[in-house]
Amino acid sequence: MGINLKSGNPTSRLPRQIRTRRILIISAGFAAAFLAAAALHLLDGPPAAQKPGIRNVSGRATACLASDSTTFQTSPAAADAWSALQNQGAARDVNVQQLVAPVETDEQAATYLAGLTSRHCNLIITIGERFNRAAPNIAETNPGTAFTAIESKPDSTHSGKVSIETPESFASTLTKTLESLPRPTR
């Protein structure tokens, strides 16, 4: 066995036994370093609990208007309520959202309202029979969310969890309602 002087690999100049031994020593060194790093990582314990994500990066409360598409298209009160909500929301640093959907049943309306609570609406304003009937049940299960139902002829079938406003009284009480909304924490 001679030394190969033509190869550019310095280990190829060494006898085979020395090359094998050197490769084994280097491999064992890397394996020991990896195992030491893994052991240190495991000894640190479980990862620290992460801080929950910010729910609302703007730091502003959110008011949502929910109406069925038929009511929204035919009722001037719905357009007036949306306009008042946009104007008052901008003046009071409150985010506003609108949900107008075709709703055939009270159960569908309840599903939409539950979706608005999961989107962290602090105030949900409902317009239309189906949304207004579904609001008390959703309000019962979401005590941190304020609910207002706009009805032309208020009845007493709502629970105390939903405030009832007429189209005429809504704009005047909206300012106070928006100012009382809690601000999300960052």
PDB file of C-alpha atoms in Angstrom:
ATOM      1  CA  MET A   1       0.000   0.000   0.000  1.00  0.00           C
ATOM      2  CA  GLY A   2       1.514   3.215  -1.101  1.00  0.00           C
ATOM      3  CA  ILE A   3       0.575   6.800  -0.751  1.00  0.00           C
ATOM      4  CA  ASN A   4      -1.487   8.191  -3.589  1.00  0.00           C
ATOM      5  CA  LEU A   5       0.093  11.500  -4.464  1.00  0.00           C
ATOM      6  CA  LYS A   6      -2.186  12.184  -7.407  1.00  0.00           C
ATOM      7  CA  SER A   7      -5.371  12.598  -5.350  1.00  0.00           C
ATOM      8  CA  GLY A   8      -6.219  16.011  -3.898  1.00  0.00           C
ATOM      9  CA  ASN A   9      -7.803  14.388  -0.830  1.00  0.00           C
ATOM     10  CA  PRO A  10      -5.313  14.510   2.054  1.00  0.00           C
ATOM     11  CA  THR A  11      -6.859  11.446   3.746  1.00  0.00           C
ATOM     12  CA  SER A  12      -6.284   9.384   0.657  1.00  0.00           C
ATOM     13  CA  ARG A  13      -2.549   9.700   1.346  1.00  0.00           C
ATOM     14  CA  LEU A  14      -2.949   7.886   4.644  1.00  0.00           C
ATOM     15  CA  PRO A  15      -3.015   4.132   4.988  1.00  0.00           C
ATOM     16  CA  ARG A  16      -6.480   2.597   5.028  1.00  0.00           C
ATOM     17  CA  GLN A  17      -6.460   1.708   8.771  1.00  0.00           C
ATOM     18  CA  ILE A  18      -5.570   5.268   9.779  1.00  0.00           C
ATOM     19  CA  ARG A  19      -8.259   6.731   7.477  1.00  0.00           C
ATOM     20  CA  THR A  20     -10.932   4.409   8.896  1.00  0.00           C
ATOM     21  CA  ARG A  21      -9.884   5.176  12.469  1.00  0.00           C
ATOM     22  CA  ARG A  22      -9.920   8.948  11.798  1.00  0.00           C
ATOM     23  CA  ILE A  23     -13.415   8.764  10.234  1.00  0.00           C
ATOM     24  CA  LEU A  24     -14.697   6.742  13.196  1.00  0.00           C
ATOM     25  CA  ILE A  25     -13.250   9.219  15.713  1.00  0.00           C
ATOM     26  CA  ILE A  26     -14.760  12.207  13.897  1.00  0.00           C
ATOM     27  CA  SER A  27     -18.141  10.452  13.597  1.00  0.00           C
ATOM     28  CA  ALA A  28     -18.078   9.517  17.288  1.00  0.00           C
ATOM     29  CA  GLY A  29     -17.278  13.152  18.147  1.00  0.00           C
ATOM     30  CA  PHE A  30     -20.246  14.432  16.146  1.00  0.00           C
ATOM     31  CA  ALA A  31     -22.541  11.805  17.690  1.00  0.00           C
ATOM     32  CA  ALA A  32     -21.385  12.733  21.207  1.00  0.00           C
ATOM     33  CA  ALA A  33     -21.934  16.446  20.512  1.00  0.00           C
ATOM     34  CA  PHE A  34     -25.418  15.753  19.146  1.00  0.00           C
ATOM     35  CA  LEU A  35     -26.368  13.592  22.140  1.00  0.00           C
ATOM     36  CA  ALA A  36     -25.049  16.231  24.558  1.00  0.00           C
ATOM     37  CA  ALA A  37     -27.094  18.944  22.843  1.00  0.00           C
ATOM     38  CA  ALA A  38     -30.222  16.755  22.889  1.00  0.00           C
ATOM     39  CA  ALA A  39     -29.719  15.944  26.587  1.00  0.00           C
ATOM     40  CA  LEU A  40     -29.334  19.633  27.458  1.00  0.00           C
ATOM     41  CA  HIS A  41     -32.487  20.456  25.511  1.00  0.00           C
ATOM     42  CA  LEU A  42     -34.459  17.758  27.323  1.00  0.00           C
ATOM     43  CA  LEU A  43     -33.129  18.828  30.736  1.00  0.00           C
ATOM     44  CA  ASP A  44     -34.489  22.343  30.187  1.00  0.00           C
ATOM     45  CA  GLY A  45     -37.972  20.929  30.748  1.00  0.00           C
ATOM     46  CA  PRO A  46     -41.102  21.495  28.706  1.00  0.00           C
ATOM     47  CA  PRO A  47     -41.317  24.671  26.665  1.00  0.00           C
ATOM     48  CA  ALA A  48     -42.813  27.654  28.475  1.00  0.00           C
ATOM     49  CA  ALA A  49     -46.487  28.311  27.876  1.00  0.00           C
ATOM     50  CA  GLN A  50     -46.896  30.729  25.046  1.00  0.00           C
ATOM     51  CA  LYS A  51     -48.769  33.947  25.563  1.00  0.00           C
ATOM     52  CA  PRO A  52     -52.151  33.785  23.809  1.00  0.00           C
ATOM     53  CA  GLY A  53     -52.288  35.578  20.477  1.00  0.00           C
ATOM     54  CA  ILE A  54     -53.798  39.013  20.198  1.00  0.00           C
ATOM     55  CA  ARG A  55     -57.457  38.736  19.347  1.00  0.00           C
ATOM     56  CA  ASN A  56     -57.741  42.194  17.869  1.00  0.00           C
ATOM     57  CA  VAL A  57     -54.532  43.788  16.718  1.00  0.00           C
ATOM     58  CA  SER A  58     -56.116  47.232  16.538  1.00  0.00           C
ATOM     59  CA  GLY A  59     -56.836  47.227  20.281  1.00  0.00           C
ATOM     60  CA  ARG A  60     -60.327  48.491  19.485  1.00  0.00           C
ATOM     61  CA  ALA A  61     -63.736  47.083  20.339  1.00  0.00           C
ATOM     62  CA  THR A  62     -65.806  45.607  17.500  1.00  0.00           C
ATOM     63  CA  ALA A  63     -69.495  46.182  16.825  1.00  0.00           C
ATOM     64  CA  CYS A  64     -71.289  43.925  14.344  1.00  0.00           C
ATOM     65  CA  LEU A  65     -74.602  44.374  12.566  1.00  0.00           C
ATOM     66  CA  ALA A  66     -76.480  41.200  11.573  1.00  0.00           C
ATOM     67  CA  SER A  67     -79.472  41.190   9.264  1.00  0.00           C
ATOM     68  CA  ASP A  68     -81.117  38.875   6.800  1.00  0.00           C
ATOM     69  CA  SER A  69     -80.790  39.988   3.200  1.00  0.00           C
ATOM     70  CA  THR A  70     -84.527  40.567   2.702  1.00  0.00           C
ATOM     71  CA  THR A  71     -84.847  42.851   5.734  1.00  0.00           C
ATOM     72  CA  PHE A  72     -81.680  44.720   4.860  1.00  0.00           C
ATOM     73  CA  GLN A  73     -82.859  45.406   1.315  1.00  0.00           C
ATOM     74  CA  THR A  74     -86.423  46.419   2.187  1.00  0.00           C
ATOM     75  CA  SER A  75     -86.121  48.150   5.555  1.00  0.00           C
ATOM     76  CA  PRO A  76     -84.936  51.754   5.684  1.00  0.00           C
ATOM     77  CA  ALA A  77     -84.220  51.161   9.385  1.00  0.00           C
ATOM     78  CA  ALA A  78     -81.492  48.653   8.461  1.00  0.00           C
ATOM     79  CA  ALA A  79     -79.677  51.110   6.199  1.00  0.00           C
ATOM     80  CA  ASP A  80     -80.057  53.857   8.822  1.00  0.00           C
ATOM     81  CA  ALA A  81     -78.695  51.583  11.554  1.00  0.00           C
ATOM     82  CA  TRP A  82     -75.677  50.613   9.429  1.00  0.00           C
ATOM     83  CA  SER A  83     -74.973  54.239   8.587  1.00  0.00           C
ATOM     84  CA  ALA A  84     -75.237  55.269  12.256  1.00  0.00           C
ATOM     85  CA  LEU A  85     -72.993  52.376  13.291  1.00  0.00           C
ATOM     86  CA  GLN A  86     -70.333  53.347  10.737  1.00  0.00           C
ATOM     87  CA  ASN A  87     -70.388  57.031  11.743  1.00  0.00           C
ATOM     88  CA  GLN A  88     -70.429  56.421  15.500  1.00  0.00           C
ATOM     89  CA  GLY A  89     -67.837  53.645  15.231  1.00  0.00           C
ATOM     90  CA  ALA A  90     -65.408  55.905  13.378  1.00  0.00           C
ATOM     91  CA  ALA A  91     -65.950  58.713  15.873  1.00  0.00           C
ATOM     92  CA  ARG A  92     -65.340  56.409  18.859  1.00  0.00           C
ATOM     93  CA  ASP A  93     -62.529  54.197  17.508  1.00  0.00           C
ATOM     94  CA  VAL A  94     -64.721  51.100  17.272  1.00  0.00           C
ATOM     95  CA  ASN A  95     -64.332  48.608  14.431  1.00  0.00           C
ATOM     96  CA  VAL A  96     -67.608  47.846  12.663  1.00  0.00           C
ATOM     97  CA  GLN A  97     -68.626  44.816  10.623  1.00  0.00           C
ATOM     98  CA  GLN A  98     -71.750  43.936   8.736  1.00  0.00           C
ATOM     99  CA  LEU A  99     -73.245  40.493   8.168  1.00  0.00           C
ATOM    100  CA  VAL A 100     -76.100  40.368   5.683  1.00  0.00           C
ATOM    101  CA  ALA A 101     -77.049  36.808   4.784  1.00  0.00           C
ATOM    102  CA  PRO A 102     -80.028  34.952   3.357  1.00  0.00           C
ATOM    103  CA  VAL A 103     -81.617  33.337   6.403  1.00  0.00           C
ATOM    104  CA  GLU A 104     -84.563  30.944   6.190  1.00  0.00           C
ATOM    105  CA  THR A 105     -84.769  29.686   9.788  1.00  0.00           C
ATOM    106  CA  ASP A 106     -84.066  30.822  13.335  1.00  0.00           C
ATOM    107  CA  GLU A 107     -81.402  28.085  13.567  1.00  0.00           C
ATOM    108  CA  GLN A 108     -79.529  29.554  10.621  1.00  0.00           C
ATOM    109  CA  ALA A 109     -79.672  32.982  12.246  1.00  0.00           C
ATOM    110  CA  ALA A 110     -78.360  31.503  15.500  1.00  0.00           C
ATOM    111  CA  THR A 111     -75.433  29.921  13.629  1.00  0.00           C
ATOM    112  CA  TYR A 112     -74.523  33.258  12.069  1.00  0.00           C
ATOM    113  CA  LEU A 113     -74.742  35.017  15.452  1.00  0.00           C
ATOM    114  CA  ALA A 114     -72.544  32.367  17.054  1.00  0.00           C
ATOM    115  CA  GLY A 115     -70.036  32.990  14.277  1.00  0.00           C
ATOM    116  CA  LEU A 116     -69.993  36.699  15.099  1.00  0.00           C
ATOM    117  CA  THR A 117     -69.269  35.938  18.753  1.00  0.00           C
ATOM    118  CA  SER A 118     -66.358  33.737  17.710  1.00  0.00           C
ATOM    119  CA  ARG A 119     -65.057  36.657  15.629  1.00  0.00           C
ATOM    120  CA  HIS A 120     -64.921  38.618  18.907  1.00  0.00           C
ATOM    121  CA  CYS A 121     -67.698  41.104  18.264  1.00  0.00           C
ATOM    122  CA  ASN A 122     -68.172  42.995  21.535  1.00  0.00           C
ATOM    123  CA  LEU A 123     -71.595  44.270  20.427  1.00  0.00           C
ATOM    124  CA  ILE A 124     -73.977  42.497  18.074  1.00  0.00           C
ATOM    125  CA  ILE A 125     -76.904  44.464  16.686  1.00  0.00           C
ATOM    126  CA  THR A 126     -79.649  42.404  15.056  1.00  0.00           C
ATOM    127  CA  ILE A 127     -82.307  43.526  12.593  1.00  0.00           C
ATOM    128  CA  GLY A 128     -85.001  41.217  11.289  1.00  0.00           C
ATOM    129  CA  GLU A 129     -87.352  38.700  12.893  1.00  0.00           C
ATOM    130  CA  ARG A 130     -85.145  35.622  12.659  1.00  0.00           C
ATOM    131  CA  PHE A 131     -82.005  37.290  13.984  1.00  0.00           C
ATOM    132  CA  ASN A 132     -84.002  39.033  16.726  1.00  0.00           C
ATOM    133  CA  ARG A 133     -85.564  35.710  17.814  1.00  0.00           C
ATOM    134  CA  ALA A 134     -82.197  33.935  17.826  1.00  0.00           C
ATOM    135  CA  ALA A 135     -80.364  36.680  19.768  1.00  0.00           C
ATOM    136  CA  PRO A 136     -81.586  35.813  23.317  1.00  0.00           C
ATOM    137  CA  ASN A 137     -80.307  32.213  23.126  1.00  0.00           C
ATOM    138  CA  ILE A 138     -76.908  33.282  21.823  1.00  0.00           C
ATOM    139  CA  ALA A 139     -76.738  36.099  24.397  1.00  0.00           C
ATOM    140  CA  GLU A 140     -77.321  33.579  27.200  1.00  0.00           C
ATOM    141  CA  THR A 141     -74.291  31.530  26.164  1.00  0.00           C
ATOM    142  CA  ASN A 142     -72.052  34.562  25.495  1.00  0.00           C
ATOM    143  CA  PRO A 143     -72.231  36.831  28.552  1.00  0.00           C
ATOM    144  CA  GLY A 144     -69.215  38.892  27.417  1.00  0.00           C
ATOM    145  CA  THR A 145     -71.003  40.093  24.293  1.00  0.00           C
ATOM    146  CA  ALA A 146     -73.637  42.845  24.327  1.00  0.00           C
ATOM    147  CA  PHE A 147     -76.714  42.337  22.142  1.00  0.00           C
ATOM    148  CA  THR A 148     -79.158  44.913  20.816  1.00  0.00           C
ATOM    149  CA  ALA A 149     -82.203  44.044  18.718  1.00  0.00           C
ATOM    150  CA  ILE A 150     -83.804  46.725  16.564  1.00  0.00           C
ATOM    151  CA  GLU A 151     -87.545  46.158  16.288  1.00  0.00           C
ATOM    152  CA  SER A 152     -90.273  48.412  14.985  1.00  0.00           C
ATOM    153  CA  LYS A 153     -92.744  46.884  17.475  1.00  0.00           C
ATOM    154  CA  PRO A 154     -90.791  45.724  20.556  1.00  0.00           C
ATOM    155  CA  ASP A 155     -92.285  42.777  22.402  1.00  0.00           C
ATOM    156  CA  SER A 156     -91.444  41.390  25.806  1.00  0.00           C
ATOM    157  CA  THR A 157     -90.348  37.905  24.698  1.00  0.00           C
ATOM    158  CA  HIS A 158     -86.622  38.777  24.848  1.00  0.00           C
ATOM    159  CA  SER A 159     -84.528  37.964  27.847  1.00  0.00           C
ATOM    160  CA  GLY A 160     -82.842  40.705  29.801  1.00  0.00           C
ATOM    161  CA  LYS A 161     -79.606  39.862  27.958  1.00  0.00           C
ATOM    162  CA  VAL A 162     -80.765  41.652  24.791  1.00  0.00           C
ATOM    163  CA  SER A 163     -81.584  45.338  24.821  1.00  0.00           C
ATOM    164  CA  ILE A 164     -84.438  46.307  22.556  1.00  0.00           C
ATOM    165  CA  GLU A 165     -84.390  49.518  20.536  1.00  0.00           C
ATOM    166  CA  THR A 166     -86.800  50.991  18.053  1.00  0.00           C
ATOM    167  CA  PRO A 167     -85.339  52.328  14.816  1.00  0.00           C
ATOM    168  CA  GLU A 168     -85.985  55.835  16.115  1.00  0.00           C
ATOM    169  CA  SER A 169     -84.224  55.345  19.468  1.00  0.00           C
ATOM    170  CA  PHE A 170     -81.271  53.330  18.172  1.00  0.00           C
ATOM    171  CA  ALA A 171     -79.058  56.185  16.970  1.00  0.00           C
ATOM    172  CA  SER A 172     -79.432  58.131  20.219  1.00  0.00           C
ATOM    173  CA  THR A 173     -78.494  55.175  22.446  1.00  0.00           C
ATOM    174  CA  LEU A 174     -75.711  53.907  20.182  1.00  0.00           C
ATOM    175  CA  THR A 175     -73.174  56.477  21.377  1.00  0.00           C
ATOM    176  CA  LYS A 176     -73.483  55.406  24.990  1.00  0.00           C
ATOM    177  CA  THR A 177     -73.432  51.726  24.043  1.00  0.00           C
ATOM    178  CA  LEU A 178     -70.253  52.058  21.972  1.00  0.00           C
ATOM    179  CA  GLU A 179     -68.486  54.057  24.672  1.00  0.00           C
ATOM    180  CA  SER A 180     -69.247  51.353  27.235  1.00  0.00           C
ATOM    181  CA  LEU A 181     -67.703  48.515  25.198  1.00  0.00           C
ATOM    182  CA  PRO A 182     -64.608  46.928  26.727  1.00  0.00           C
ATOM    183  CA  ARG A 183     -61.382  47.321  24.785  1.00  0.00           C
ATOM    184  CA  PRO A 184     -59.445  44.156  23.980  1.00  0.00           C
ATOM    185  CA  THR A 185     -56.223  43.689  25.882  1.00  0.00           C
ATOM    186  CA  ARG A 186     -52.995  43.315  23.971  1.00  0.00           C
TER     187      ARG A 186
END
